């Protein structure tokens, strides 16, 4: 098998990236099929470490990762790089997958761990499926580390990060999340309160800061897979594999909520995969660095926004759907062109396949993107290797992950 660079060079020659009405043009469905074959073959043949992904290369080559779990906290990049989670606390092992009481959780459960005031690095004793009774409301300085077990948060309300900081969530399968609420839920050892109906997100960040979501697999939730609103900032969303969902990621509460103007989010090394429709992400206000992601499916658009967000797209790979009128990566929402033409959206070094195109706007000066730049982008030709391990990993003790 050739390396990803040579594969992409070959496909660039063989398969034109624009669609025309000429009868000599290749069938768009065949183009998509061939490119998908190359992507999947590349993923199957890549090593687990030394891929050029700076997060993974920081820890995955270590066969003693299980004894050095907290090293992960030093591997973050982007705007959420200072999230330390439970690095300075004790290891807590989840032994009980039940969640029978959201007000008085039992020791050994996940809920008991996340509400504690002290920092904790939370791991799992074995594979488990956790169906939460209500939202899992996290306290500050917590890491949920799913490595070494196959952990699913599914079939009930999911994770809420509300007005807390320093959260790391790594290695979980989060799917089929539902609404919760109209119930009392504990959020610290000394406090519980009445919760109204929740949105049903996979991960909801509400006024949170210094948050890092890494190597999770997310799909099929009631509202968003990952939403960050109400003044949330200093967030990195990396190495996740997202599939089978409509409104994938909302960053910014509403066009009228101006407190989101300081929001900074890095979206890096993720794989946006099959069955996704839109919002990868959808941004309002704020500054967003979308870097080295692999977009292999969308039905409406990939990246969109309103209320003048600054979007810096660098080194991504965009594979457009074969439908002629769905090739555009971007969607400027809720405004006329004479308004959105001033929003700072740029594409730099992105690889556009099968007719994909990005509609840039704004002044184009590099100084305009200073607050939306959080790390150095790798060449888009390396996206296949960089994102080859996206999603929850199957790490085994005593071997590199």
GROMACS .gro file of C-alpha atoms in nm:
model
  401
    1UNK     CA    1   0.000   0.000   0.000
    2UNK     CA    2   0.133   0.343  -0.088
    3UNK     CA    3   0.154   0.620   0.164
    4UNK     CA    4  -0.137   0.869   0.206
    5UNK     CA    5   0.044   1.143   0.016
    6UNK     CA    6   0.094   0.932  -0.297
    7UNK     CA    7  -0.260   0.794  -0.276
    8UNK     CA    8  -0.410   1.141  -0.263
    9UNK     CA    9  -0.184   1.261  -0.545
   10UNK     CA   10  -0.302   0.968  -0.758
   11UNK     CA   11  -0.668   1.039  -0.689
   12UNK     CA   12  -0.619   1.407  -0.759
   13UNK     CA   13  -0.499   1.312  -1.108
   14UNK     CA   14  -0.755   1.040  -1.175
   15UNK     CA   15  -1.064   1.209  -1.037
   16UNK     CA   16  -1.139   1.576  -1.115
   17UNK     CA   17  -1.267   1.773  -0.821
   18UNK     CA   18  -1.532   1.967  -1.011
   19UNK     CA   19  -1.858   1.847  -1.164
   20UNK     CA   20  -1.962   1.944  -1.514
   21UNK     CA   21  -2.238   1.843  -1.751
   22UNK     CA   22  -1.998   1.685  -2.000
   23UNK     CA   23  -2.088   1.322  -2.087
   24UNK     CA   24  -1.715   1.243  -2.059
   25UNK     CA   25  -1.712   1.336  -1.691
   26UNK     CA   26  -1.682   1.037  -1.458
   27UNK     CA   27  -1.991   0.926  -1.267
   28UNK     CA   28  -1.983   1.120  -0.938
   29UNK     CA   29  -2.090   0.810  -0.744
   30UNK     CA   30  -1.789   0.623  -0.879
   31UNK     CA   31  -1.561   0.909  -0.774
   32UNK     CA   32  -1.697   0.895  -0.420
   33UNK     CA   33  -1.670   0.516  -0.411
   34UNK     CA   34  -1.307   0.516  -0.525
   35UNK     CA   35  -1.201   0.792  -0.287
   36UNK     CA   36  -1.377   0.616   0.002
   37UNK     CA   37  -1.192   0.294  -0.086
   38UNK     CA   38  -0.860   0.477  -0.070
   39UNK     CA   39  -0.950   0.640   0.264
   40UNK     CA   40  -1.058   0.311   0.421
   41UNK     CA   41  -0.755   0.123   0.288
   42UNK     CA   42  -0.526   0.393   0.420
   43UNK     CA   43  -0.687   0.374   0.765
   44UNK     CA   44  -0.651  -0.006   0.782
   45UNK     CA   45  -0.281   0.001   0.706
   46UNK     CA   46  -0.162   0.279   0.936
   47UNK     CA   47   0.039   0.226   1.252
   48UNK     CA   48  -0.112   0.325   1.585
   49UNK     CA   49   0.163   0.572   1.673
   50UNK     CA   50   0.401   0.796   1.489
   51UNK     CA   51   0.118   0.913   1.263
   52UNK     CA   52   0.199   1.284   1.280
   53UNK     CA   53  -0.095   1.347   1.512
   54UNK     CA   54   0.070   1.549   1.793
   55UNK     CA   55  -0.182   1.441   2.058
   56UNK     CA   56  -0.154   1.069   1.982
   57UNK     CA   57   0.221   1.077   1.931
   58UNK     CA   58   0.248   1.227   2.281
   59UNK     CA   59   0.117   0.913   2.456
   60UNK     CA   60  -0.001   0.627   2.231
   61UNK     CA   61   0.344   0.478   2.168
   62UNK     CA   62   0.395   0.416   2.539
   63UNK     CA   63   0.329   0.045   2.621
   64UNK     CA   64   0.292   0.149   2.984
   65UNK     CA   65   0.017   0.401   2.917
   66UNK     CA   66  -0.197   0.238   3.186
   67UNK     CA   67   0.060   0.317   3.455
   68UNK     CA   68   0.108   0.664   3.307
   69UNK     CA   69  -0.255   0.760   3.246
   70UNK     CA   70  -0.217   1.116   3.369
   71UNK     CA   71   0.046   1.187   3.104
   72UNK     CA   72  -0.253   1.242   2.875
   73UNK     CA   73  -0.321   1.574   3.048
   74UNK     CA   74   0.004   1.710   2.904
   75UNK     CA   75  -0.087   1.615   2.546
   76UNK     CA   76  -0.370   1.857   2.466
   77UNK     CA   77  -0.344   2.115   2.188
   78UNK     CA   78  -0.548   2.413   2.077
   79UNK     CA   79  -0.762   2.646   2.282
   80UNK     CA   80  -0.837   2.375   2.540
   81UNK     CA   81  -0.473   2.281   2.592
   82UNK     CA   82  -0.469   2.405   2.953
   83UNK     CA   83  -0.748   2.170   3.064
   84UNK     CA   84  -0.585   1.951   3.328
   85UNK     CA   85  -0.894   1.758   3.433
   86UNK     CA   86  -0.823   1.542   3.736
   87UNK     CA   87  -0.447   1.532   3.684
   88UNK     CA   88  -0.372   1.648   4.037
   89UNK     CA   89  -0.617   1.414   4.207
   90UNK     CA   90  -0.655   1.047   4.291
   91UNK     CA   91  -0.753   0.766   4.057
   92UNK     CA   92  -1.118   0.663   4.099
   93UNK     CA   93  -1.236   0.336   3.947
   94UNK     CA   94  -1.598   0.298   3.834
   95UNK     CA   95  -1.708  -0.051   3.937
   96UNK     CA   96  -2.086  -0.010   3.919
   97UNK     CA   97  -2.261   0.086   3.591
   98UNK     CA   98  -2.593   0.159   3.760
   99UNK     CA   99  -2.746   0.505   3.802
  100UNK     CA  100  -3.051   0.450   4.019
  101UNK     CA  101  -3.053   0.774   4.217
  102UNK     CA  102  -2.947   1.110   4.070
  103UNK     CA  103  -2.963   1.281   4.410
  104UNK     CA  104  -2.783   1.022   4.625
  105UNK     CA  105  -2.552   0.829   4.391
  106UNK     CA  106  -2.378   0.518   4.521
  107UNK     CA  107  -1.999   0.502   4.568
  108UNK     CA  108  -1.848   0.312   4.277
  109UNK     CA  109  -2.077   0.473   4.019
  110UNK     CA  110  -1.975   0.728   3.759
  111UNK     CA  111  -2.217   0.987   3.896
  112UNK     CA  112  -2.068   0.961   4.246
  113UNK     CA  113  -1.726   1.041   4.101
  114UNK     CA  114  -1.808   1.338   3.879
  115UNK     CA  115  -1.989   1.538   4.150
  116UNK     CA  116  -1.701   1.533   4.400
  117UNK     CA  117  -1.528   1.860   4.487
  118UNK     CA  118  -1.176   1.712   4.478
  119UNK     CA  119  -0.994   1.650   4.148
  120UNK     CA  120  -1.037   1.291   4.024
  121UNK     CA  121  -0.904   1.085   3.734
  122UNK     CA  122  -1.190   0.846   3.664
  123UNK     CA  123  -1.131   0.505   3.500
  124UNK     CA  124  -1.342   0.191   3.454
  125UNK     CA  125  -1.294  -0.156   3.601
  126UNK     CA  126  -1.436  -0.334   3.295
  127UNK     CA  127  -1.650  -0.291   2.985
  128UNK     CA  128  -1.986  -0.138   3.070
  129UNK     CA  129  -2.296   0.032   2.932
  130UNK     CA  130  -2.415   0.316   3.154
  131UNK     CA  131  -2.774   0.429   3.104
  132UNK     CA  132  -2.802   0.750   3.302
  133UNK     CA  133  -3.127   0.830   3.480
  134UNK     CA  134  -3.069   1.205   3.445
  135UNK     CA  135  -2.800   1.435   3.304
  136UNK     CA  136  -2.452   1.361   3.435
  137UNK     CA  137  -2.368   1.704   3.580
  138UNK     CA  138  -1.994   1.732   3.625
  139UNK     CA  139  -1.792   1.918   3.887
  140UNK     CA  140  -1.462   2.089   3.802
  141UNK     CA  141  -1.124   1.917   3.770
  142UNK     CA  142  -1.243   1.579   3.647
  143UNK     CA  143  -1.112   1.341   3.383
  144UNK     CA  144  -1.330   1.059   3.251
  145UNK     CA  145  -1.081   0.817   3.094
  146UNK     CA  146  -1.233   0.522   2.909
  147UNK     CA  147  -0.904   0.367   2.795
  148UNK     CA  148  -0.872  -0.006   2.860
  149UNK     CA  149  -1.248  -0.066   2.868
  150UNK     CA  150  -1.534  -0.045   2.619
  151UNK     CA  151  -1.754   0.215   2.787
  152UNK     CA  152  -2.087   0.333   2.648
  153UNK     CA  153  -2.294   0.624   2.779
  154UNK     CA  154  -2.619   0.550   2.599
  155UNK     CA  155  -2.995   0.523   2.612
  156UNK     CA  156  -3.059   0.807   2.856
  157UNK     CA  157  -2.957   1.168   2.923
  158UNK     CA  158  -2.584   1.221   2.879
  159UNK     CA  159  -2.308   1.461   2.989
  160UNK     CA  160  -2.349   1.822   3.105
  161UNK     CA  161  -2.055   2.055   3.176
  162UNK     CA  162  -2.223   2.360   3.330
  163UNK     CA  163  -2.035   2.655   3.480
  164UNK     CA  164  -1.734   2.438   3.565
  165UNK     CA  165  -1.379   2.418   3.431
  166UNK     CA  166  -1.091   2.180   3.370
  167UNK     CA  167  -1.272   1.882   3.223
  168UNK     CA  168  -1.118   1.605   3.010
  169UNK     CA  169  -1.343   1.342   2.851
  170UNK     CA  170  -1.154   1.071   2.668
  171UNK     CA  171  -1.234   0.736   2.514
  172UNK     CA  172  -1.610   0.709   2.556
  173UNK     CA  173  -1.883   0.587   2.322
  174UNK     CA  174  -2.165   0.840   2.360
  175UNK     CA  175  -2.481   0.766   2.165
  176UNK     CA  176  -2.860   0.750   2.164
  177UNK     CA  177  -2.879   1.029   2.422
  178UNK     CA  178  -3.226   1.141   2.527
  179UNK     CA  179  -3.379   1.434   2.709
  180UNK     CA  180  -3.393   1.436   3.086
  181UNK     CA  181  -3.522   1.675   3.346
  182UNK     CA  182  -3.821   1.764   3.560
  183UNK     CA  183  -3.619   1.601   3.834
  184UNK     CA  184  -3.374   1.676   4.110
  185UNK     CA  185  -3.009   1.611   4.024
  186UNK     CA  186  -2.699   1.642   4.244
  187UNK     CA  187  -2.406   1.842   4.106
  188UNK     CA  188  -2.179   1.848   4.416
  189UNK     CA  189  -2.162   1.676   4.754
  190UNK     CA  190  -2.341   1.970   4.915
  191UNK     CA  191  -2.590   2.072   4.648
  192UNK     CA  192  -2.865   1.932   4.431
  193UNK     CA  193  -3.129   2.120   4.239
  194UNK     CA  194  -3.433   2.097   4.016
  195UNK     CA  195  -3.351   2.048   3.649
  196UNK     CA  196  -3.588   2.151   3.370
  197UNK     CA  197  -3.607   1.950   3.048
  198UNK     CA  198  -3.263   1.909   2.893
  199UNK     CA  199  -3.184   1.930   2.522
  200UNK     CA  200  -3.066   1.572   2.485
  201UNK     CA  201  -2.710   1.649   2.370
  202UNK     CA  202  -2.428   1.398   2.382
  203UNK     CA  203  -2.207   1.655   2.556
  204UNK     CA  204  -2.353   1.991   2.659
  205UNK     CA  205  -2.105   2.264   2.757
  206UNK     CA  206  -2.291   2.553   2.921
  207UNK     CA  207  -2.072   2.833   3.053
  208UNK     CA  208  -1.782   2.589   3.077
  209UNK     CA  209  -1.414   2.659   3.019
  210UNK     CA  210  -1.088   2.467   2.976
  211UNK     CA  211  -1.261   2.163   2.831
  212UNK     CA  212  -1.102   1.890   2.619
  213UNK     CA  213  -1.307   1.619   2.444
  214UNK     CA  214  -1.079   1.361   2.282
  215UNK     CA  215  -1.112   1.021   2.115
  216UNK     CA  216  -1.485   0.974   2.169
  217UNK     CA  217  -1.731   0.811   1.930
  218UNK     CA  218  -2.060   1.000   1.914
  219UNK     CA  219  -2.383   0.934   1.725
  220UNK     CA  220  -2.760   0.958   1.720
  221UNK     CA  221  -2.856   1.195   2.001
  222UNK     CA  222  -3.179   1.387   2.048
  223UNK     CA  223  -3.033   1.732   1.982
  224UNK     CA  224  -2.661   1.793   1.924
  225UNK     CA  225  -2.367   1.560   1.959
  226UNK     CA  226  -2.155   1.837   2.113
  227UNK     CA  227  -2.296   2.183   2.194
  228UNK     CA  228  -2.106   2.470   2.358
  229UNK     CA  229  -2.310   2.777   2.454
  230UNK     CA  230  -2.360   3.059   2.708
  231UNK     CA  231  -2.008   3.198   2.725
  232UNK     CA  232  -1.820   2.867   2.706
  233UNK     CA  233  -1.460   2.901   2.588
  234UNK     CA  234  -1.109   2.749   2.588
  235UNK     CA  235  -1.233   2.425   2.430
  236UNK     CA  236  -1.062   2.160   2.218
  237UNK     CA  237  -1.264   1.894   2.036
  238UNK     CA  238  -1.018   1.644   1.891
  239UNK     CA  239  -0.984   1.291   1.753
  240UNK     CA  240  -1.356   1.217   1.772
  241UNK     CA  241  -1.554   1.004   1.528
  242UNK     CA  242  -1.903   1.137   1.465
  243UNK     CA  243  -2.171   0.954   1.265
  244UNK     CA  244  -2.545   0.922   1.204
  245UNK     CA  245  -2.674   1.254   1.326
  246UNK     CA  246  -2.844   1.568   1.195
  247UNK     CA  247  -2.730   1.877   1.391
  248UNK     CA  248  -2.381   1.770   1.488
  249UNK     CA  249  -2.220   2.061   1.673
  250UNK     CA  250  -2.354   2.401   1.784
  251UNK     CA  251  -2.104   2.659   1.907
  252UNK     CA  252  -2.282   2.973   2.027
  253UNK     CA  253  -2.625   3.000   2.189
  254UNK     CA  254  -2.820   3.241   1.966
  255UNK     CA  255  -2.773   3.541   1.739
  256UNK     CA  256  -2.882   3.765   2.026
  257UNK     CA  257  -2.652   3.615   2.291
  258UNK     CA  258  -2.350   3.841   2.254
  259UNK     CA  259  -2.163   3.693   2.552
  260UNK     CA  260  -2.038   3.425   2.313
  261UNK     CA  261  -1.819   3.684   2.137
  262UNK     CA  262  -1.515   3.565   2.334
  263UNK     CA  263  -1.567   3.195   2.263
  264UNK     CA  264  -1.258   3.014   2.128
  265UNK     CA  265  -1.284   2.653   2.010
  266UNK     CA  266  -1.036   2.426   1.833
  267UNK     CA  267  -1.180   2.143   1.623
  268UNK     CA  268  -0.892   1.918   1.518
  269UNK     CA  269  -0.821   1.568   1.386
  270UNK     CA  270  -1.187   1.458   1.394
  271UNK     CA  271  -1.357   1.232   1.142
  272UNK     CA  272  -1.701   1.353   1.039
  273UNK     CA  273  -1.841   1.034   0.892
  274UNK     CA  274  -2.142   0.856   0.753
  275UNK     CA  275  -2.495   0.973   0.813
  276UNK     CA  276  -2.415   1.330   0.914
  277UNK     CA  277  -2.630   1.615   0.781
  278UNK     CA  278  -2.510   1.958   0.899
  279UNK     CA  279  -2.338   2.171   1.168
  280UNK     CA  280  -1.981   2.042   1.169
  281UNK     CA  281  -1.982   2.297   1.333
  282UNK     CA  282  -2.242   2.577   1.324
  283UNK     CA  283  -2.086   2.885   1.485
  284UNK     CA  284  -2.204   3.214   1.631
  285UNK     CA  285  -1.979   3.504   1.727
  286UNK     CA  286  -1.646   3.385   1.865
  287UNK     CA  287  -1.335   3.237   1.706
  288UNK     CA  288  -1.313   2.888   1.562
  289UNK     CA  289  -1.008   2.699   1.437
  290UNK     CA  290  -1.112   2.402   1.222
  291UNK     CA  291  -0.793   2.215   1.143
  292UNK     CA  292  -0.690   1.880   0.989
  293UNK     CA  293  -1.032   1.715   1.008
  294UNK     CA  294  -1.163   1.454   0.766
  295UNK     CA  295  -1.509   1.529   0.626
  296UNK     CA  296  -1.639   1.226   0.439
  297UNK     CA  297  -2.012   1.295   0.457
  298UNK     CA  298  -2.263   1.578   0.476
  299UNK     CA  299  -2.612   1.617   0.336
  300UNK     CA  300  -2.670   1.993   0.373
  301UNK     CA  301  -2.336   2.159   0.455
  302UNK     CA  302  -2.029   2.101   0.671
  303UNK     CA  303  -1.933   2.436   0.829
  304UNK     CA  304  -2.182   2.715   0.887
  305UNK     CA  305  -2.267   3.005   1.107
  306UNK     CA  306  -2.436   3.335   1.175
  307UNK     CA  307  -2.373   3.651   1.380
  308UNK     CA  308  -2.029   3.715   1.232
  309UNK     CA  309  -1.814   3.433   1.372
  310UNK     CA  310  -1.448   3.410   1.267
  311UNK     CA  311  -1.384   3.070   1.107
  312UNK     CA  312  -1.030   2.962   1.022
  313UNK     CA  313  -1.037   2.638   0.817
  314UNK     CA  314  -0.692   2.490   0.761
  315UNK     CA  315  -0.563   2.162   0.624
  316UNK     CA  316  -0.894   1.977   0.621
  317UNK     CA  317  -1.007   1.716   0.369
  318UNK     CA  318  -1.358   1.770   0.232
  319UNK     CA  319  -1.520   1.497   0.024
  320UNK     CA  320  -1.842   1.638  -0.120
  321UNK     CA  321  -2.156   1.427  -0.167
  322UNK     CA  322  -2.241   1.333  -0.523
  323UNK     CA  323  -2.559   1.545  -0.533
  324UNK     CA  324  -2.487   1.843  -0.756
  325UNK     CA  325  -2.638   2.109  -0.529
  326UNK     CA  326  -2.476   1.991  -0.206
  327UNK     CA  327  -2.111   2.052  -0.293
  328UNK     CA  328  -2.066   2.367  -0.087
  329UNK     CA  329  -1.878   2.315   0.240
  330UNK     CA  330  -2.007   2.639   0.392
  331UNK     CA  331  -2.337   2.802   0.478
  332UNK     CA  332  -2.366   3.167   0.581
  333UNK     CA  333  -2.693   3.166   0.775
  334UNK     CA  334  -2.958   3.421   0.872
  335UNK     CA  335  -2.807   3.713   0.677
  336UNK     CA  336  -2.803   3.860   0.329
  337UNK     CA  337  -2.483   3.848   0.125
  338UNK     CA  338  -2.416   4.218   0.174
  339UNK     CA  339  -2.391   4.138   0.547
  340UNK     CA  340  -2.207   3.805   0.555
  341UNK     CA  341  -1.952   3.915   0.298
  342UNK     CA  342  -1.781   4.097   0.587
  343UNK     CA  343  -1.757   3.790   0.813
  344UNK     CA  344  -1.404   3.650   0.837
  345UNK     CA  345  -1.420   3.296   0.698
  346UNK     CA  346  -1.120   3.153   0.518
  347UNK     CA  347  -0.997   2.823   0.376
  348UNK     CA  348  -0.622   2.767   0.376
  349UNK     CA  349  -0.461   2.448   0.252
  350UNK     CA  350  -0.786   2.251   0.251
  351UNK     CA  351  -0.819   1.957   0.013
  352UNK     CA  352  -1.142   1.973  -0.188
  353UNK     CA  353  -1.259   1.645  -0.343
  354UNK     CA  354  -1.549   1.560  -0.573
  355UNK     CA  355  -1.639   1.924  -0.639
  356UNK     CA  356  -1.637   2.047  -0.280
  357UNK     CA  357  -1.593   2.424  -0.248
  358UNK     CA  358  -1.560   2.672   0.037
  359UNK     CA  359  -1.715   3.021   0.012
  360UNK     CA  360  -1.473   3.257   0.182
  361UNK     CA  361  -1.567   3.601   0.311
  362UNK     CA  362  -1.425   3.895   0.499
  363UNK     CA  363  -1.110   4.101   0.466
  364UNK     CA  364  -0.877   3.804   0.429
  365UNK     CA  365  -0.595   3.966   0.628
  366UNK     CA  366  -0.402   3.727   0.851
  367UNK     CA  367  -0.435   3.961   1.148
  368UNK     CA  368  -0.810   3.905   1.138
  369UNK     CA  369  -0.754   3.538   1.225
  370UNK     CA  370  -0.511   3.578   1.516
  371UNK     CA  371  -0.779   3.491   1.773
  372UNK     CA  372  -0.890   3.194   1.558
  373UNK     CA  373  -0.543   3.040   1.534
  374UNK     CA  374  -0.453   2.789   1.802
  375UNK     CA  375  -0.198   2.548   1.652
  376UNK     CA  376   0.004   2.478   1.339
  377UNK     CA  377  -0.190   2.297   1.068
  378UNK     CA  378  -0.038   1.993   0.900
  379UNK     CA  379  -0.070   1.948   0.521
  380UNK     CA  380  -0.412   1.821   0.417
  381UNK     CA  381  -0.240   1.531   0.239
  382UNK     CA  382  -0.166   1.388   0.586
  383UNK     CA  383  -0.525   1.397   0.713
  384UNK     CA  384  -0.574   1.025   0.644
  385UNK     CA  385  -0.294   0.928   0.881
  386UNK     CA  386  -0.364   1.201   1.136
  387UNK     CA  387  -0.730   1.095   1.175
  388UNK     CA  388  -0.680   0.720   1.132
  389UNK     CA  389  -0.748   0.653   1.500
  390UNK     CA  390  -1.042   0.892   1.545
  391UNK     CA  391  -1.304   0.775   1.793
  392UNK     CA  392  -1.284   0.562   2.105
  393UNK     CA  393  -0.973   0.345   2.101
  394UNK     CA  394  -0.947  -0.021   2.204
  395UNK     CA  395  -0.638   0.011   2.422
  396UNK     CA  396  -0.496  -0.305   2.580
  397UNK     CA  397  -0.283  -0.304   2.892
  398UNK     CA  398   0.084  -0.371   2.832
  399UNK     CA  399   0.085  -0.260   2.468
  400UNK     CA  400   0.097   0.070   2.286
  401UNK     CA  401  -0.253   0.193   2.221
   0.00000   0.00000   0.00000
